[in-house]
XYZ file of C-alpha atoms in Angstrom:
498
model
C 0.094 -0.028 -0.203
C 1.402 3.137 -1.113
C 0.852 6.656 0.510
C 2.139 10.057 1.061
C 2.600 10.563 4.976
C 2.473 14.181 6.444
C 0.515 16.257 3.745
C -2.706 18.101 3.256
C -3.505 15.690 0.305
C -3.834 12.151 1.790
C -5.291 10.627 4.624
C -4.030 7.110 5.373
C -6.934 5.414 7.266
C -9.266 6.277 4.711
C -7.349 5.113 1.915
C -7.003 1.913 3.770
C -10.110 1.251 5.692
C -12.494 3.352 3.576
C -14.640 6.147 4.479
C -16.840 4.289 6.826
C -17.028 1.093 8.494
C -17.219 -1.062 11.381
C -14.058 0.148 12.978
C -14.966 3.366 12.475
C -18.388 2.997 14.281
C -16.863 0.919 17.021
C -14.242 4.159 17.814
C -17.399 6.444 17.583
C -19.313 4.493 20.077
C -16.370 4.039 22.435
C -15.737 7.914 22.103
C -19.236 8.748 22.793
C -19.052 6.621 25.955
C -15.907 7.836 27.178
C -17.424 11.798 27.037
C -20.280 10.571 29.030
C -18.729 11.354 32.396
C -19.226 14.994 31.733
C -22.792 14.785 32.824
C -21.484 13.351 36.393
C -18.933 16.771 36.828
C -21.872 18.471 39.229
C -19.150 20.569 40.861
C -18.474 22.839 38.156
C -21.874 24.395 38.863
C -21.947 24.023 42.673
C -23.267 27.623 43.298
C -26.647 26.572 41.129
C -27.188 23.253 42.871
C -30.204 22.785 45.587
C -29.804 21.382 49.224
C -29.936 17.544 48.780
C -32.857 15.769 50.052
C -31.554 12.221 51.790
C -29.607 13.442 54.123
C -30.707 15.030 57.524
C -29.072 16.730 60.787
C -28.063 14.208 63.447
C -29.128 15.122 66.578
C -27.994 12.821 69.901
C -31.458 10.963 71.468
C -30.873 12.611 74.824
C -31.942 16.328 73.036
C -35.871 16.988 72.800
C -35.823 18.546 69.108
C -38.922 20.701 68.504
C -37.735 21.728 64.823
C -34.977 20.358 62.392
C -33.670 21.451 59.041
C -30.528 20.456 57.042
C -28.089 22.963 58.810
C -29.921 24.122 62.268
C -32.230 22.381 65.213
C -34.429 23.884 67.642
C -34.666 22.419 71.258
C -38.262 22.234 72.847
C -36.972 23.823 75.968
C -35.842 26.951 74.154
C -37.983 27.176 71.139
C -35.827 30.890 70.036
C -32.540 29.471 69.789
C -31.366 27.683 66.931
C -28.277 25.512 67.063
C -26.121 24.687 64.294
C -25.646 20.896 62.746
C -22.386 19.242 63.555
C -23.110 16.259 62.126
C -25.106 14.382 59.488
C -26.542 11.408 58.336
C -26.030 10.531 54.715
C -28.358 7.961 52.660
C -26.042 6.512 49.977
C -27.506 4.554 47.035
C -30.887 5.058 49.060
C -29.890 2.001 51.407
C -26.805 3.001 53.272
C -26.628 5.576 55.960
C -23.483 6.974 56.633
C -22.012 9.873 59.071
C -20.402 13.052 58.199
C -19.218 15.812 60.128
C -19.349 18.460 57.199
C -21.857 19.355 54.655
C -21.013 21.932 51.841
C -24.553 23.150 51.749
C -24.446 24.583 55.300
C -21.415 26.659 54.411
C -21.863 30.340 53.453
C -22.664 31.064 50.003
C -19.153 32.411 49.059
C -17.870 29.010 49.535
C -20.188 27.310 47.124
C -18.804 29.892 44.276
C -15.232 28.986 45.889
C -15.729 25.350 45.017
C -17.098 25.825 41.423
C -14.141 28.260 40.869
C -11.682 25.685 42.439
C -13.314 22.918 39.840
C -13.125 25.611 37.068
C -9.523 26.340 37.592
C -8.294 22.655 37.661
C -10.333 22.016 34.377
C -8.592 25.112 32.896
C -5.241 23.860 34.075
C -5.669 20.506 33.330
C -6.895 20.963 29.652
C -3.279 22.449 28.739
C -1.417 19.950 30.759
C -3.210 16.889 29.305
C -3.149 18.567 25.752
C 0.793 18.624 25.870
C 0.728 14.938 27.205
C -1.468 13.799 24.587
C 0.747 15.517 21.714
C 3.785 14.151 23.216
C 2.796 10.779 24.147
C -0.253 9.913 22.203
C -4.226 10.255 22.842
C -4.863 6.697 24.395
C -2.058 7.451 27.186
C -3.825 10.572 28.220
C -7.257 8.987 28.195
C -6.161 6.242 30.320
C -4.363 8.552 33.045
C -7.487 10.334 33.166
C -10.181 7.625 33.378
C -7.878 5.750 36.347
C -7.310 9.159 38.136
C -11.405 10.134 38.005
C -12.300 6.463 39.114
C -10.267 7.059 42.546
C -10.756 10.414 43.115
C -14.516 9.952 42.672
C -14.330 7.053 45.396
C -12.340 9.127 47.765
C -14.739 12.069 47.675
C -17.792 9.890 48.546
C -16.263 9.218 51.958
C -14.158 12.350 52.217
C -15.483 14.630 55.532
C -13.219 17.471 55.583
C -13.770 20.976 53.830
C -9.986 21.488 52.964
C -9.537 17.982 51.733
C -12.688 18.381 49.634
C -11.817 21.029 47.567
C -8.147 19.926 47.180
C -9.662 16.723 45.996
C -12.283 18.661 43.799
C -9.506 20.365 42.197
C -7.233 17.291 41.561
C -9.891 15.512 40.184
C -10.705 18.202 37.654
C -7.003 18.505 36.984
C -6.500 14.593 36.038
C -10.245 14.271 34.829
C -9.922 17.153 32.304
C -8.809 15.266 29.025
C -11.955 13.001 29.345
C -13.929 16.404 27.874
C -12.384 16.646 24.847
C -9.572 13.966 24.137
C -12.279 11.973 22.460
C -13.255 14.421 20.292
C -9.623 15.061 19.312
C -9.416 11.062 18.575
C -12.844 10.873 16.238
C -11.436 13.839 14.425
C -8.227 12.222 13.521
C -9.906 8.761 12.533
C -12.851 9.745 10.385
C -13.078 10.436 6.663
C -13.101 14.061 5.712
C -16.936 13.590 4.261
C -17.746 12.221 7.762
C -15.980 14.097 10.126
C -18.337 16.473 10.755
C -21.154 14.064 11.374
C -18.924 11.905 13.810
C -17.729 14.845 15.985
C -21.484 15.941 16.638
C -22.340 12.119 17.718
C -19.408 12.008 19.914
C -19.855 15.622 21.252
C -23.520 15.007 22.262
C -22.590 13.910 26.064
C -20.904 17.057 26.446
C -23.144 19.307 24.690
C -26.430 18.016 26.772
C -24.402 18.186 30.046
C -23.955 21.600 29.249
C -28.003 22.138 30.280
C -28.762 19.056 32.113
C -25.971 19.160 34.650
C -27.916 21.082 37.074
C -31.303 19.609 37.061
C -30.038 15.840 36.914
C -27.970 16.775 40.035
C -30.825 18.138 41.566
C -32.738 15.170 40.992
C -30.692 12.848 42.972
C -30.676 11.949 46.679
C -27.169 13.515 47.461
C -23.504 14.019 45.859
C -22.354 11.310 47.739
C -25.016 9.064 45.878
C -24.270 10.926 42.797
C -20.591 10.615 42.682
C -20.626 6.757 43.474
C -23.126 6.121 40.531
C -20.272 7.923 38.761
C -17.377 5.931 39.930
C -19.492 2.902 39.271
C -19.843 4.009 35.308
C -16.303 4.919 34.913
C -14.911 1.666 36.300
C -16.859 0.307 33.498
C -15.089 2.278 31.010
C -11.801 0.854 32.025
C -13.224 -2.227 30.073
C -13.905 0.150 27.029
C -9.926 1.056 26.854
C -9.420 -2.077 25.297
C -11.159 -1.075 21.948
C -9.735 2.525 22.366
C -7.502 2.957 19.370
C -4.411 5.396 19.287
C -4.680 8.020 16.442
C -3.351 6.535 13.148
C -2.342 10.558 12.344
C -0.498 10.673 15.431
C 1.741 7.677 15.257
C 2.571 8.045 11.422
C 3.416 11.711 12.479
C 5.575 10.551 15.402
C 7.394 7.880 12.932
C 5.715 5.317 14.453
C 4.671 3.301 11.059
C 5.260 -0.571 12.210
C 2.646 0.225 15.292
C 0.191 1.964 12.661
C 0.396 -0.985 9.971
C -0.257 -3.422 12.390
C -3.415 -1.448 13.783
C -4.818 -0.664 10.302
C -4.072 -4.205 9.403
C -6.467 -5.301 12.691
C -9.106 -2.576 11.701
C -9.295 -3.623 7.878
C -10.206 -7.017 8.844
C -13.117 -5.716 11.182
C -13.983 -3.593 7.856
C -13.743 -7.092 5.855
C -11.114 -5.421 3.708
C -8.418 -7.501 2.414
C -4.836 -6.413 2.654
C -1.780 -8.498 1.601
C -0.079 -10.217 4.271
C 3.188 -7.706 3.921
C 1.010 -4.580 3.980
C 3.194 -1.600 4.501
C 2.856 2.120 4.529
C 5.586 3.941 2.328
C 5.605 7.349 1.491
C 5.862 8.241 -2.506
C 8.697 10.342 -1.974
C 10.581 11.530 0.996
C 9.763 15.203 0.929
C 6.670 14.251 3.593
C 9.808 13.005 5.881
C 11.378 16.543 5.496
C 8.007 18.089 6.718
C 7.944 15.865 9.912
C 11.554 16.346 10.405
C 11.087 20.199 10.977
C 11.142 21.075 14.700
C 7.968 23.393 15.135
C 6.860 24.055 18.938
C 3.761 25.961 19.970
C 5.731 28.985 20.969
C 6.656 29.123 16.939
C 3.098 29.652 16.417
C 3.347 33.178 16.635
C 5.808 33.776 14.193
C 3.702 33.037 11.203
C 1.005 35.852 10.991
C -1.609 33.956 9.471
C -1.321 31.491 12.416
C -0.752 33.977 14.627
C -4.264 35.589 13.714
C -6.250 32.389 13.320
C -5.246 31.208 17.025
C -5.617 34.171 18.597
C -8.997 34.465 17.238
C -9.831 31.333 18.055
C -8.991 31.486 21.611
C -10.848 34.847 22.489
C -13.927 33.354 20.522
C -13.998 30.355 23.116
C -13.708 32.505 25.870
C -16.293 34.860 24.856
C -18.608 32.554 23.668
C -18.833 30.790 27.113
C -18.942 34.391 28.843
C -22.072 34.871 26.985
C -23.361 31.154 27.475
C -22.842 31.013 31.245
C -24.367 34.539 31.597
C -27.720 32.819 30.347
C -27.458 29.651 31.988
C -26.675 30.960 35.284
C -29.709 33.406 35.274
C -32.029 30.683 34.130
C -31.143 27.996 36.467
C -31.107 30.595 39.316
C -34.658 32.117 38.492
C -35.857 28.378 38.880
C -37.956 28.651 35.605
C -40.654 26.111 35.470
C -40.219 23.139 33.227
C -37.022 25.038 31.614
C -35.338 21.881 30.612
C -38.591 20.556 28.451
C -38.686 23.892 26.770
C -34.909 23.736 26.058
C -35.289 19.982 24.591
C -38.294 21.251 22.387
C -36.451 24.220 21.099
C -33.329 22.143 20.496
C -35.456 19.920 18.189
C -36.616 22.481 16.330
C -33.531 24.573 15.765
C -31.480 20.900 15.658
C -33.549 19.963 12.908
C -33.678 23.539 11.061
C -29.845 23.204 11.475
C -29.676 19.853 9.754
C -31.881 20.981 6.649
C -29.569 23.921 6.044
C -26.266 22.319 6.732
C -26.277 21.020 2.882
C -26.939 24.511 1.601
C -24.679 26.598 4.153
C -20.950 26.112 5.545
C -20.390 25.390 9.028
C -18.749 28.722 9.627
C -22.099 30.499 8.456
C -24.313 28.038 10.507
C -22.063 29.302 13.317
C -22.493 32.743 13.032
C -26.244 32.552 12.599
C -26.627 30.524 15.837
C -24.354 33.376 17.465
C -26.888 36.219 16.454
C -29.690 34.092 17.678
C -28.339 33.467 21.036
C -27.126 37.194 21.511
C -30.294 38.487 20.332
C -32.388 36.027 22.991
C -30.393 36.854 25.454
C -30.523 40.239 25.380
C -34.635 40.285 24.723
C -34.597 38.062 28.047
C -32.757 40.333 30.321
C -35.397 43.209 28.963
C -38.347 41.133 29.586
C -37.435 40.787 33.141
C -38.704 44.368 33.722
C -42.364 43.586 32.696
C -44.969 42.559 34.957
C -45.525 38.814 33.868
C -41.656 38.355 32.963
C -41.345 34.826 34.157
C -43.650 33.189 31.987
C -42.093 35.198 28.696
C -38.489 35.220 30.000
C -38.577 31.512 30.307
C -39.686 30.940 27.039
C -36.821 33.463 25.650
C -34.227 31.875 28.166
C -34.972 28.469 26.802
C -34.675 29.147 23.127
C -31.393 31.086 23.702
C -30.089 28.059 25.619
C -31.304 25.759 22.970
C -29.545 27.822 20.054
C -26.420 28.312 22.214
C -26.187 24.397 22.634
C -26.253 24.119 18.694
C -23.439 26.747 18.761
C -21.473 25.075 21.344
C -21.999 21.621 19.029
C -20.932 23.754 15.705
C -17.709 25.055 17.764
C -16.668 21.696 18.840
C -16.945 20.662 15.034
C -14.704 23.159 13.877
C -11.854 23.828 16.367
C -9.880 20.708 16.384
C -9.920 20.723 12.459
C -7.973 23.795 12.927
C -4.517 22.596 13.951
C -1.628 20.645 12.725
C -1.224 17.196 14.533
C 1.639 17.998 16.951
C -0.307 20.841 18.584
C -3.588 19.966 17.967
C -4.715 18.398 21.430
C -2.701 21.335 23.136
C -4.365 24.153 21.140
C -7.972 22.503 21.498
C -7.281 22.075 25.579
C -5.884 25.718 25.505
C -9.453 27.011 23.602
C -11.180 24.825 26.402
C -9.448 26.420 29.128
C -10.085 30.167 27.606
C -13.826 28.854 27.976
C -13.295 28.207 31.541
C -11.478 31.599 32.284
C -14.471 33.310 30.519
C -17.215 31.305 32.587
C -15.417 32.001 35.774
C -15.463 35.926 34.727
C -18.831 35.818 34.602
C -19.745 33.923 37.492
C -17.792 36.896 39.652
C -19.775 39.495 37.717
C -23.044 37.938 38.405
C -22.448 36.881 42.055
C -20.737 40.392 43.164
C -23.423 42.401 40.820
C -20.666 44.404 39.278
C -23.031 45.366 36.665
C -26.502 46.349 36.631
C -29.056 44.586 34.088
C -28.918 47.324 31.691
C -24.845 47.707 31.453
C -24.445 43.851 31.458
C -27.133 43.628 28.369
C -24.859 46.034 26.477
C -21.621 44.216 27.438
C -23.254 40.945 25.953
C -24.460 42.636 22.961
C -20.916 43.919 22.330
C -19.469 40.123 23.085
C -22.033 38.876 20.516
C -20.821 41.654 17.939
C -17.383 40.432 18.820
C -17.826 36.860 18.094
C -19.326 37.475 14.773
C -16.303 39.251 13.804
C -14.421 36.340 15.125
C -16.264 34.214 12.658
C -14.970 36.111 9.674
C -11.442 35.163 10.691
C -11.826 31.523 11.395
C -11.118 29.457 8.213
C -13.901 27.259 6.320
C -13.270 23.778 7.546
C -15.835 22.562 5.062
C -14.273 19.763 2.317
C -10.890 20.175 3.713
C -8.422 17.604 5.375
C -6.923 17.679 8.336
C -3.631 20.109 8.306
C -0.849 17.717 9.313
C 1.661 20.538 9.907
C 1.760 24.119 10.703
C 2.750 24.870 7.039
C -0.696 23.514 6.320
C -2.431 25.873 9.104
C -0.694 28.906 7.253
C -1.895 27.577 3.782
C -5.537 27.032 4.869
C -5.464 30.714 6.473
C -4.512 32.483 3.619
């Protein structure tokens, strides 16, 4: 089998295995399952969570209790004095009662915000660190480290009984579990053929996109965080079995000159796709110009030495930060106000807008769809802020906020489809991780503005309208990804951004 390695013109995986087959579908299913833990990352929205139900204040039997809540109790002899709870009974898995001497929901509101920020900072650092790990040592190794670490930290958090240790564990869990949020997307991006790439990324991104809107209602519907953590722990243990079918990226292997491993993997995958290959199947370049490209020592720092690459990277990083600043503002307002049936309204609008997007996908470029979605989200968000001034604002604002959330989720999917396809192999995971880290910083900034009321509604609306226009401007800078192969080296990034 003859093939050119390391150019923008050839895709060895598609050449050998075809555009789509059983191996690609298996990898898609595995990648989809590896992203499901996003739905259990409840600590990134701790400030929006409600106090749990299956937990009660523990009061010794010799006290005659008149009234008891989650955080305080009143004795019958002194009905005017409320005493703070120092111990709690937590019903784990609806079956087992365990004792705890600390409860996060009885802390000051600022502690809930600090837990949210600690979790998101851990994610931000982890996105960058594991992007570097993935680009240096492989996509599969980054996924393996994250799943094993996540399993351990989840189990420890179930029985953690200290505020300081709790926040440290939250930070470490977020740090070491961050690759699970995006590494599967990098993997499926690199194994998919050009004609199937957008569809497969959208399918794999589904758990992450749904987690963006389902996380708070799903966590609040559970009995307590300990049970929620244990369920997540059990599910992530099952993910260890899927590592057997998690392949390494053939493109990453070829870029790092691991040709024998690539040949062995593609030979087995070809059998799964019912493709007959000769027993001495080999991958060889037509000429050695491809190897000359791979031998160049490009680093992340040298990204900013080429004008086109510098502009594209700066634009996409800014885009992620601004987009999630806008999204989190809408998200926090929607779930803080506790609008009635907001989740079902969002799902209804997702179905309508998703169907419209699929119809337009054949006639419009992905970048044009993203631009249209941004305009919808920004407009509906501004209208939702204005309607708060009306007398019957709850019903109207709930409807418009749900429409804006649905539009924002479509935009989130399109961003995930576009972003990893802009970068070269040796920096793809690192830059994609940096984009995700920038998104966390944008979200944290918005949380701080809303929590400390740094702006009134009018000023915030003007700021968000300005952010919407900035996002629209950034869309024109981001290159088209429709109908183009993935860039292998940074010279390809420069070529596509001209």
